[in-house]
Amino acid sequence: MRIRKGKGNTMKQPMKKYFSAALCLFALSTMLFASACSNTGGADSGGDGAVDVVMWGWGEEWGFAFEAYMEAEAPDVNFEYVAVDGDEYVQKLQAAVSAGTRLPDIAALEMDSRGQLMSLGIFENLESPPYGLDRSEIMDFLIPLCTNSEGQVVGVETQPAPGGLAYRRELAKEYLGTDDPSELESKLQTWDDFIALGKEVKEKSGGKVYMFASIDEAAFILTSQNSQPFVTEDGKSNLTAALKGGFETTKEMYDAGIVDVLGDQTPAWNASLSGGEHIFYACPTWYPFYVIEPNDPEGIGQWGIISPPGGGYNMGGTLFGIPSEAGTEASRLEAWKFIKWLTLSEAGAEWIRDNWDSASSYKPIYSDPGFFEGQVNPYFEMNLPEAFLRISQDVTTRPITKYDTIVVDELMPQGYRDIEAGKSVDEIMAGLEKSFKEQAGDLKG
Amino acid sequence: MKEKSARNIIITPATNSRKPRRGNKPGKRNRYAIFFLAPYIAGVLVFWILPILFTFAISFTKWDGFNAMQFIGIENYKHLFLEDGRFFKSLFNTVVIMGLSIPVTLVLALIFAYILSGKALYAKRFLQLGVFLPYIMTPVAVGIIFALLFDQHYGFVNRILMYLHIIQSPLPWLGNEWLARITLAIALIWMYCGYQMILLMSGMSMISEDVYDAARIDGANTRQVFFRITLPLLKGVLVFVVITSLIGGFQLFDEPLLLFNSSLSGKFPIGGPDNAALTMSLFFYNESYTNFNFGYGAAISYMMFVVIALISFVSMKIMDRGDRL
């Protein structure tokens, strides 16, 4: 009996094992299938007939803007805001494209990485149907920043970032003789004037007070005032034409001892904003809220903003684009309706003015001189959007290219450090040109 | 003949005597082995072999990760060797930084291990912990600490050196090519000395006390005990420490990235001033995940593999030869 039972067991044991293994395999494949299903494309609608619109962003204020749009226009959409770290944005987008998972209907393209992204051909041409963007409605200086190498407008700036110079009023009064913005602008018409006045400040203060806190700011402003592209249309390096002049003036300032040596945006630099030893700082539209006020909370009414010698420049900014493979045609269209409302409509311009204390990309609205009337910022005790709008009138911008990340993040900082190290500008440019050709392998010369 | 037949007698039964045992039939055993190993083999295939082959395949393409791959033959390798000076520079940097840090770390770790293994030492555990502590510190914190310490204008190191009149003006520790490499090497020595000390201490604890007792009875002094007993018997651990340090050195990534790209260091290119701290891993990362040249990044990673394999092989051969001597 025992033996037979045993024999019976030996017959059944493998069957049980195979059955368990088969069950495990079935469970595993069901799980894989289920997870695959949940990732393919995402739902087009929430089941209530409304279209799902997905936005990826790193600033929750964009989500608030969409909520405001829904309140104002009552579109039939389900909105989903996905917070993505700004530093990992491009990687996440790339991973989603490779894996074929749902892309956002509204993608945010930050200035540093937008050149790379725009060159990939993954964004909708907003001038073509069904979008029908009219580029004449966009402020002129923003058009090169929204246009890819094929001349297509693939996004619209959410908050234009023309830059001026912020200055500490008490230092300007003490060392430059006035804190009135128009008087200061007339004193500082050229960078030569700036350097000459800087030398006087240095002398008066015994070398304690500087015109700029870091070399990076001075060089960035000076090189950004030049709209020469980094690369020519036939794919050759144009770095020297784009950067050399700016570096020469920066070096002149540095050698004159009117620029301090603080690392840009380091704690020492942040502390300098309330330290009272540096008169001027670069100041695009987002600096007052994200840089100046948080670092100098006691400085109410202590800051003024002027147009720099040589005119305004652009510093940063983020545009909204629509990936061609995102969601469905309906969701992309709904995304466009929101983008148009926020960036290219009177209602959006009013919302941006009232909520972000800033200007939108919508050019026609600025023909009304009273649009920003009464908009006084309590910290700066001045009308910021109006000041920046005035500065933006003479801003010129260079075309966006896929090489921008290499030039702005790798080569320009090397140039700044080389100036500090005392190298000549010719030497610096030779090094940068060499590095550029190494890093951008497809340059034609 | 006799010898030959004797040999036959020994060999023949040995090969023929292997009788299949119950439940151990080769076919059945293989089936079970394959069944139980299948998940692991599948894992290795999917997550290890396939990526290696895929990486090799894409090293012959131009691919940004968004659009379709474009086959370009050996162009990536040509650019790497003939046009892009950063490859050899990153190799040079990696070797120099390793050369500056590994021997010093090893010597210091050996000294600490020997001293802190002493039985009668006061506060031994506390001191061991003190030396080991930097190893468990996150590289982000290390990057921030060293960026602060070695800042040219506000750093503690320059202030101390100037106070002691060792230097007249502040040194650009993070802004000069060689000083940047030295700073990085100091950070690595500080971080990894404790880890190596623990490994060496465990090696020392394995050496029998009898050997030391015998040496002392024979009249050996402390120096002789260290060089004639401790060091030779630690060879196995030392080989392990050196090989893992070499491999780790070629994978050096976090420390240079964080030292020159933290919010405290100011703006530098990813590899520090003049790419002085651009290591091979950093170079690979920058090309693949910042510039989105996945094809080129794959070519870099393959060259990294060749270099690491070559150096590991050579160093193991050298140490193996030393063992035989």
PDB file of C-alpha atoms in Angstrom, chain A residues 208-395:
ATOM      1  CA  LYS A 208      34.791  98.066  -1.081  1.00  0.00           C
ATOM      2  CA  VAL A 209      31.871  98.613  -3.426  1.00  0.00           C
ATOM      3  CA  TYR A 210      31.568  96.866  -6.802  1.00  0.00           C
ATOM      4  CA  MET A 211      29.368  97.449  -9.821  1.00  0.00           C
ATOM      5  CA  PHE A 212      28.575  93.714 -10.190  1.00  0.00           C
ATOM      6  CA  ALA A 213      28.817  90.857  -7.711  1.00  0.00           C
ATOM      7  CA  SER A 214      29.925  88.229 -10.217  1.00  0.00           C
ATOM      8  CA  ILE A 215      31.648  88.066 -13.533  1.00  0.00           C
ATOM      9  CA  ASP A 216      28.995  85.642 -14.824  1.00  0.00           C
ATOM     10  CA  GLU A 217      26.266  88.288 -14.695  1.00  0.00           C
ATOM     11  CA  ALA A 218      28.300  90.915 -16.516  1.00  0.00           C
ATOM     12  CA  ALA A 219      29.410  88.479 -19.198  1.00  0.00           C
ATOM     13  CA  PHE A 220      25.945  87.018 -19.668  1.00  0.00           C
ATOM     14  CA  ILE A 221      24.370  90.444 -20.186  1.00  0.00           C
ATOM     15  CA  LEU A 222      27.100  91.556 -22.569  1.00  0.00           C
ATOM     16  CA  THR A 223      27.085  88.399 -24.664  1.00  0.00           C
ATOM     17  CA  SER A 224      23.265  88.305 -24.735  1.00  0.00           C
ATOM     18  CA  GLN A 225      23.075  91.810 -26.144  1.00  0.00           C
ATOM     19  CA  ASN A 226      24.699  90.379 -29.248  1.00  0.00           C
ATOM     20  CA  SER A 227      22.141  88.548 -31.388  1.00  0.00           C
ATOM     21  CA  GLN A 228      24.724  86.843 -33.618  1.00  0.00           C
ATOM     22  CA  PRO A 229      23.909  83.099 -33.778  1.00  0.00           C
ATOM     23  CA  PHE A 230      26.316  80.562 -32.266  1.00  0.00           C
ATOM     24  CA  VAL A 231      26.308  78.655 -35.550  1.00  0.00           C
ATOM     25  CA  THR A 232      25.985  80.011 -39.088  1.00  0.00           C
ATOM     26  CA  GLU A 233      23.253  78.852 -41.437  1.00  0.00           C
ATOM     27  CA  ASP A 234      25.712  76.567 -43.213  1.00  0.00           C
ATOM     28  CA  GLY A 235      26.533  74.794 -39.945  1.00  0.00           C
ATOM     29  CA  LYS A 236      29.848  76.452 -39.106  1.00  0.00           C
ATOM     30  CA  SER A 237      30.882  77.757 -35.697  1.00  0.00           C
ATOM     31  CA  ASN A 238      30.193  81.456 -35.212  1.00  0.00           C
ATOM     32  CA  LEU A 239      31.267  81.501 -31.600  1.00  0.00           C
ATOM     33  CA  THR A 240      33.858  84.225 -31.892  1.00  0.00           C
ATOM     34  CA  ALA A 241      31.421  86.640 -33.528  1.00  0.00           C
ATOM     35  CA  ALA A 242      28.800  85.823 -30.888  1.00  0.00           C
ATOM     36  CA  LEU A 243      30.910  85.969 -27.733  1.00  0.00           C
ATOM     37  CA  LYS A 244      34.209  87.746 -28.260  1.00  0.00           C
ATOM     38  CA  GLY A 245      32.962  91.330 -27.935  1.00  0.00           C
ATOM     39  CA  GLY A 246      31.086  90.541 -24.738  1.00  0.00           C
ATOM     40  CA  PHE A 247      34.085  88.795 -23.244  1.00  0.00           C
ATOM     41  CA  GLU A 248      36.373  91.709 -24.116  1.00  0.00           C
ATOM     42  CA  THR A 249      34.191  94.214 -22.254  1.00  0.00           C
ATOM     43  CA  THR A 250      33.784  91.821 -19.333  1.00  0.00           C
ATOM     44  CA  LYS A 251      37.534  91.377 -19.110  1.00  0.00           C
ATOM     45  CA  GLU A 252      37.969  95.145 -19.190  1.00  0.00           C
ATOM     46  CA  MET A 253      35.552  95.440 -16.253  1.00  0.00           C
ATOM     47  CA  TYR A 254      37.232  92.627 -14.366  1.00  0.00           C
ATOM     48  CA  ASP A 255      40.700  94.035 -14.898  1.00  0.00           C
ATOM     49  CA  ALA A 256      39.452  97.439 -13.717  1.00  0.00           C
ATOM     50  CA  GLY A 257      38.425  95.773 -10.442  1.00  0.00           C
ATOM     51  CA  ILE A 258      34.801  96.842 -10.630  1.00  0.00           C
ATOM     52  CA  VAL A 259      33.382  93.296 -10.681  1.00  0.00           C
ATOM     53  CA  ASP A 260      33.521  91.139  -7.535  1.00  0.00           C
ATOM     54  CA  VAL A 261      34.469  87.471  -7.680  1.00  0.00           C
ATOM     55  CA  LEU A 262      31.427  85.840  -6.061  1.00  0.00           C
ATOM     56  CA  GLY A 263      30.251  82.615  -7.657  1.00  0.00           C
ATOM     57  CA  ASP A 264      26.989  83.348  -9.435  1.00  0.00           C
ATOM     58  CA  GLN A 265      23.905  82.207  -7.483  1.00  0.00           C
ATOM     59  CA  THR A 266      26.034  80.750  -4.673  1.00  0.00           C
ATOM     60  CA  PRO A 267      25.118  81.441  -1.036  1.00  0.00           C
ATOM     61  CA  ALA A 268      27.765  84.206  -0.943  1.00  0.00           C
ATOM     62  CA  TRP A 269      26.207  85.790  -4.019  1.00  0.00           C
ATOM     63  CA  ASN A 270      22.691  85.443  -2.563  1.00  0.00           C
ATOM     64  CA  ALA A 271      23.852  87.064   0.674  1.00  0.00           C
ATOM     65  CA  SER A 272      25.388  89.933  -1.280  1.00  0.00           C
ATOM     66  CA  LEU A 273      21.915  91.075  -2.313  1.00  0.00           C
ATOM     67  CA  SER A 274      21.392  92.362   1.193  1.00  0.00           C
ATOM     68  CA  GLY A 275      25.049  93.060   1.891  1.00  0.00           C
ATOM     69  CA  GLY A 276      25.231  96.595   0.530  1.00  0.00           C
ATOM     70  CA  GLU A 277      28.524  96.231  -1.378  1.00  0.00           C
ATOM     71  CA  HIS A 278      27.269  95.614  -4.917  1.00  0.00           C
ATOM     72  CA  ILE A 279      25.270  98.159  -6.843  1.00  0.00           C
ATOM     73  CA  PHE A 280      23.975  96.311  -9.914  1.00  0.00           C
ATOM     74  CA  TYR A 281      22.576  92.874 -10.625  1.00  0.00           C
ATOM     75  CA  ALA A 282      21.249  91.306 -13.800  1.00  0.00           C
ATOM     76  CA  CYS A 283      17.475  91.339 -13.557  1.00  0.00           C
ATOM     77  CA  PRO A 284      15.086  89.575 -15.939  1.00  0.00           C
ATOM     78  CA  THR A 285      11.349  89.539 -15.176  1.00  0.00           C
ATOM     79  CA  TRP A 286      11.545  86.552 -12.837  1.00  0.00           C
ATOM     80  CA  TYR A 287      14.445  87.817 -10.689  1.00  0.00           C
ATOM     81  CA  PRO A 288      12.392  90.220  -8.532  1.00  0.00           C
ATOM     82  CA  PHE A 289      10.212  87.369  -7.241  1.00  0.00           C
ATOM     83  CA  TYR A 290      12.589  84.417  -7.219  1.00  0.00           C
ATOM     84  CA  VAL A 291      15.942  86.038  -6.486  1.00  0.00           C
ATOM     85  CA  ILE A 292      15.870  89.593  -5.130  1.00  0.00           C
ATOM     86  CA  GLU A 293      12.933  89.598  -2.714  1.00  0.00           C
ATOM     87  CA  PRO A 294      13.710  86.181  -1.096  1.00  0.00           C
ATOM     88  CA  ASN A 295      17.357  87.179  -0.555  1.00  0.00           C
ATOM     89  CA  ASP A 296      16.676  90.692   0.669  1.00  0.00           C
ATOM     90  CA  PRO A 297      13.345  90.522   2.451  1.00  0.00           C
ATOM     91  CA  GLU A 298      14.050  93.741   4.334  1.00  0.00           C
ATOM     92  CA  GLY A 299      14.802  95.675   1.176  1.00  0.00           C
ATOM     93  CA  ILE A 300      11.311  97.078   0.553  1.00  0.00           C
ATOM     94  CA  GLY A 301      11.604 100.086  -1.724  1.00  0.00           C
ATOM     95  CA  GLN A 302      15.397  99.668  -1.862  1.00  0.00           C
ATOM     96  CA  TRP A 303      15.577  98.454  -5.448  1.00  0.00           C
ATOM     97  CA  GLY A 304      15.201 100.141  -8.797  1.00  0.00           C
ATOM     98  CA  ILE A 305      15.327  98.716 -12.317  1.00  0.00           C
ATOM     99  CA  ILE A 306      16.851 100.332 -15.399  1.00  0.00           C
ATOM    100  CA  SER A 307      17.665  99.374 -18.950  1.00  0.00           C
ATOM    101  CA  PRO A 308      21.335  98.383 -19.149  1.00  0.00           C
ATOM    102  CA  PRO A 309      23.866 100.243 -21.322  1.00  0.00           C
ATOM    103  CA  GLY A 310      23.414  98.904 -24.825  1.00  0.00           C
ATOM    104  CA  GLY A 311      19.770  97.950 -24.247  1.00  0.00           C
ATOM    105  CA  GLY A 312      17.816  95.024 -22.877  1.00  0.00           C
ATOM    106  CA  TYR A 313      18.645  91.337 -23.239  1.00  0.00           C
ATOM    107  CA  ASN A 314      16.818  88.071 -22.677  1.00  0.00           C
ATOM    108  CA  MET A 315      17.577  85.825 -19.715  1.00  0.00           C
ATOM    109  CA  GLY A 316      15.661  82.575 -19.295  1.00  0.00           C
ATOM    110  CA  GLY A 317      12.005  81.974 -19.954  1.00  0.00           C
ATOM    111  CA  THR A 318       9.845  78.936 -20.565  1.00  0.00           C
ATOM    112  CA  LEU A 319       7.606  78.193 -23.495  1.00  0.00           C
ATOM    113  CA  PHE A 320       4.685  75.832 -23.854  1.00  0.00           C
ATOM    114  CA  GLY A 321       4.741  73.421 -26.785  1.00  0.00           C
ATOM    115  CA  ILE A 322       2.585  70.512 -27.890  1.00  0.00           C
ATOM    116  CA  PRO A 323       4.308  67.169 -28.648  1.00  0.00           C
ATOM    117  CA  SER A 324       2.975  65.707 -31.902  1.00  0.00           C
ATOM    118  CA  GLU A 325       2.584  62.247 -30.364  1.00  0.00           C
ATOM    119  CA  ALA A 326       0.792  63.475 -27.238  1.00  0.00           C
ATOM    120  CA  GLY A 327      -2.675  62.190 -26.359  1.00  0.00           C
ATOM    121  CA  THR A 328      -5.161  62.548 -29.192  1.00  0.00           C
ATOM    122  CA  GLU A 329      -5.921  65.212 -31.737  1.00  0.00           C
ATOM    123  CA  ALA A 330      -8.719  66.419 -29.467  1.00  0.00           C
ATOM    124  CA  SER A 331      -6.471  66.673 -26.393  1.00  0.00           C
ATOM    125  CA  ARG A 332      -3.780  68.498 -28.374  1.00  0.00           C
ATOM    126  CA  LEU A 333      -6.366  70.941 -29.644  1.00  0.00           C
ATOM    127  CA  GLU A 334      -7.649  71.542 -26.125  1.00  0.00           C
ATOM    128  CA  ALA A 335      -4.056  72.090 -25.018  1.00  0.00           C
ATOM    129  CA  TRP A 336      -3.629  74.682 -27.753  1.00  0.00           C
ATOM    130  CA  LYS A 337      -6.814  76.473 -26.676  1.00  0.00           C
ATOM    131  CA  PHE A 338      -5.347  76.855 -23.209  1.00  0.00           C
ATOM    132  CA  ILE A 339      -1.953  78.008 -24.521  1.00  0.00           C
ATOM    133  CA  LYS A 340      -3.628  80.546 -26.772  1.00  0.00           C
ATOM    134  CA  TRP A 341      -5.827  81.767 -23.931  1.00  0.00           C
ATOM    135  CA  LEU A 342      -2.914  82.204 -21.550  1.00  0.00           C
ATOM    136  CA  THR A 343      -0.259  83.594 -23.851  1.00  0.00           C
ATOM    137  CA  LEU A 344      -2.029  85.130 -26.815  1.00  0.00           C
ATOM    138  CA  SER A 345      -5.255  86.647 -25.587  1.00  0.00           C
ATOM    139  CA  GLU A 346      -6.346  89.718 -23.727  1.00  0.00           C
ATOM    140  CA  ALA A 347      -7.914  87.612 -20.947  1.00  0.00           C
ATOM    141  CA  GLY A 348      -4.642  85.679 -20.505  1.00  0.00           C
ATOM    142  CA  ALA A 349      -2.600  88.876 -20.477  1.00  0.00           C
ATOM    143  CA  GLU A 350      -4.860  90.255 -17.758  1.00  0.00           C
ATOM    144  CA  TRP A 351      -4.538  87.053 -15.747  1.00  0.00           C
ATOM    145  CA  ILE A 352      -0.744  87.091 -16.042  1.00  0.00           C
ATOM    146  CA  ARG A 353      -0.642  90.768 -15.084  1.00  0.00           C
ATOM    147  CA  ASP A 354      -2.913  90.255 -12.057  1.00  0.00           C
ATOM    148  CA  ASN A 355      -1.429  86.970 -10.834  1.00  0.00           C
ATOM    149  CA  TRP A 356       2.190  86.966 -11.908  1.00  0.00           C
ATOM    150  CA  ASP A 357       2.706  90.729 -11.943  1.00  0.00           C
ATOM    151  CA  SER A 358       4.174  90.340 -15.380  1.00  0.00           C
ATOM    152  CA  ALA A 359       3.578  90.722 -19.114  1.00  0.00           C
ATOM    153  CA  SER A 360       2.456  88.041 -21.566  1.00  0.00           C
ATOM    154  CA  SER A 361       3.666  87.365 -25.108  1.00  0.00           C
ATOM    155  CA  TYR A 362       0.541  88.960 -26.613  1.00  0.00           C
ATOM    156  CA  LYS A 363       1.739  91.998 -28.528  1.00  0.00           C
ATOM    157  CA  PRO A 364      -1.561  93.748 -29.437  1.00  0.00           C
ATOM    158  CA  ILE A 365      -2.411  94.390 -25.805  1.00  0.00           C
ATOM    159  CA  TYR A 366       0.594  96.651 -25.344  1.00  0.00           C
ATOM    160  CA  SER A 367      -0.752  99.194 -27.792  1.00  0.00           C
ATOM    161  CA  ASP A 368      -2.941 100.213 -24.851  1.00  0.00           C
ATOM    162  CA  PRO A 369      -0.633 102.409 -22.746  1.00  0.00           C
ATOM    163  CA  GLY A 370      -2.877 102.059 -19.732  1.00  0.00           C
ATOM    164  CA  PHE A 371      -2.826  98.263 -19.620  1.00  0.00           C
ATOM    165  CA  PHE A 372      -0.496  98.159 -16.617  1.00  0.00           C
ATOM    166  CA  GLU A 373      -1.726 101.338 -14.993  1.00  0.00           C
ATOM    167  CA  GLY A 374      -1.851 101.221 -11.207  1.00  0.00           C
ATOM    168  CA  GLN A 375       0.107  97.952 -11.101  1.00  0.00           C
ATOM    169  CA  VAL A 376       2.486  98.856  -8.267  1.00  0.00           C
ATOM    170  CA  ASN A 377       4.505  96.082  -6.701  1.00  0.00           C
ATOM    171  CA  PRO A 378       4.478  96.546  -2.909  1.00  0.00           C
ATOM    172  CA  TYR A 379       8.057  95.320  -2.456  1.00  0.00           C
ATOM    173  CA  PHE A 380       9.645  97.247  -5.294  1.00  0.00           C
ATOM    174  CA  GLU A 381       7.214 100.147  -4.945  1.00  0.00           C
ATOM    175  CA  MET A 382       7.164 100.449  -8.709  1.00  0.00           C
ATOM    176  CA  ASN A 383       5.269  99.184 -11.747  1.00  0.00           C
ATOM    177  CA  LEU A 384       7.357  96.168 -12.685  1.00  0.00           C
ATOM    178  CA  PRO A 385       5.543  94.966 -15.852  1.00  0.00           C
ATOM    179  CA  GLU A 386       5.625  98.485 -17.236  1.00  0.00           C
ATOM    180  CA  ALA A 387       9.365  98.782 -16.493  1.00  0.00           C
ATOM    181  CA  PHE A 388      10.114  95.474 -18.176  1.00  0.00           C
ATOM    182  CA  LEU A 389       7.848  96.240 -21.118  1.00  0.00           C
ATOM    183  CA  ARG A 390       9.847  99.401 -21.712  1.00  0.00           C
ATOM    184  CA  ILE A 391      13.121  97.468 -21.446  1.00  0.00           C
ATOM    185  CA  SER A 392      11.849  94.797 -23.852  1.00  0.00           C
ATOM    186  CA  GLN A 393      11.424  97.323 -26.674  1.00  0.00           C
ATOM    187  CA  ASP A 394      15.066  97.124 -27.741  1.00  0.00           C
ATOM    188  CA  VAL A 395      15.806  93.496 -26.844  1.00  0.00           C
TER     189      VAL A 395
END
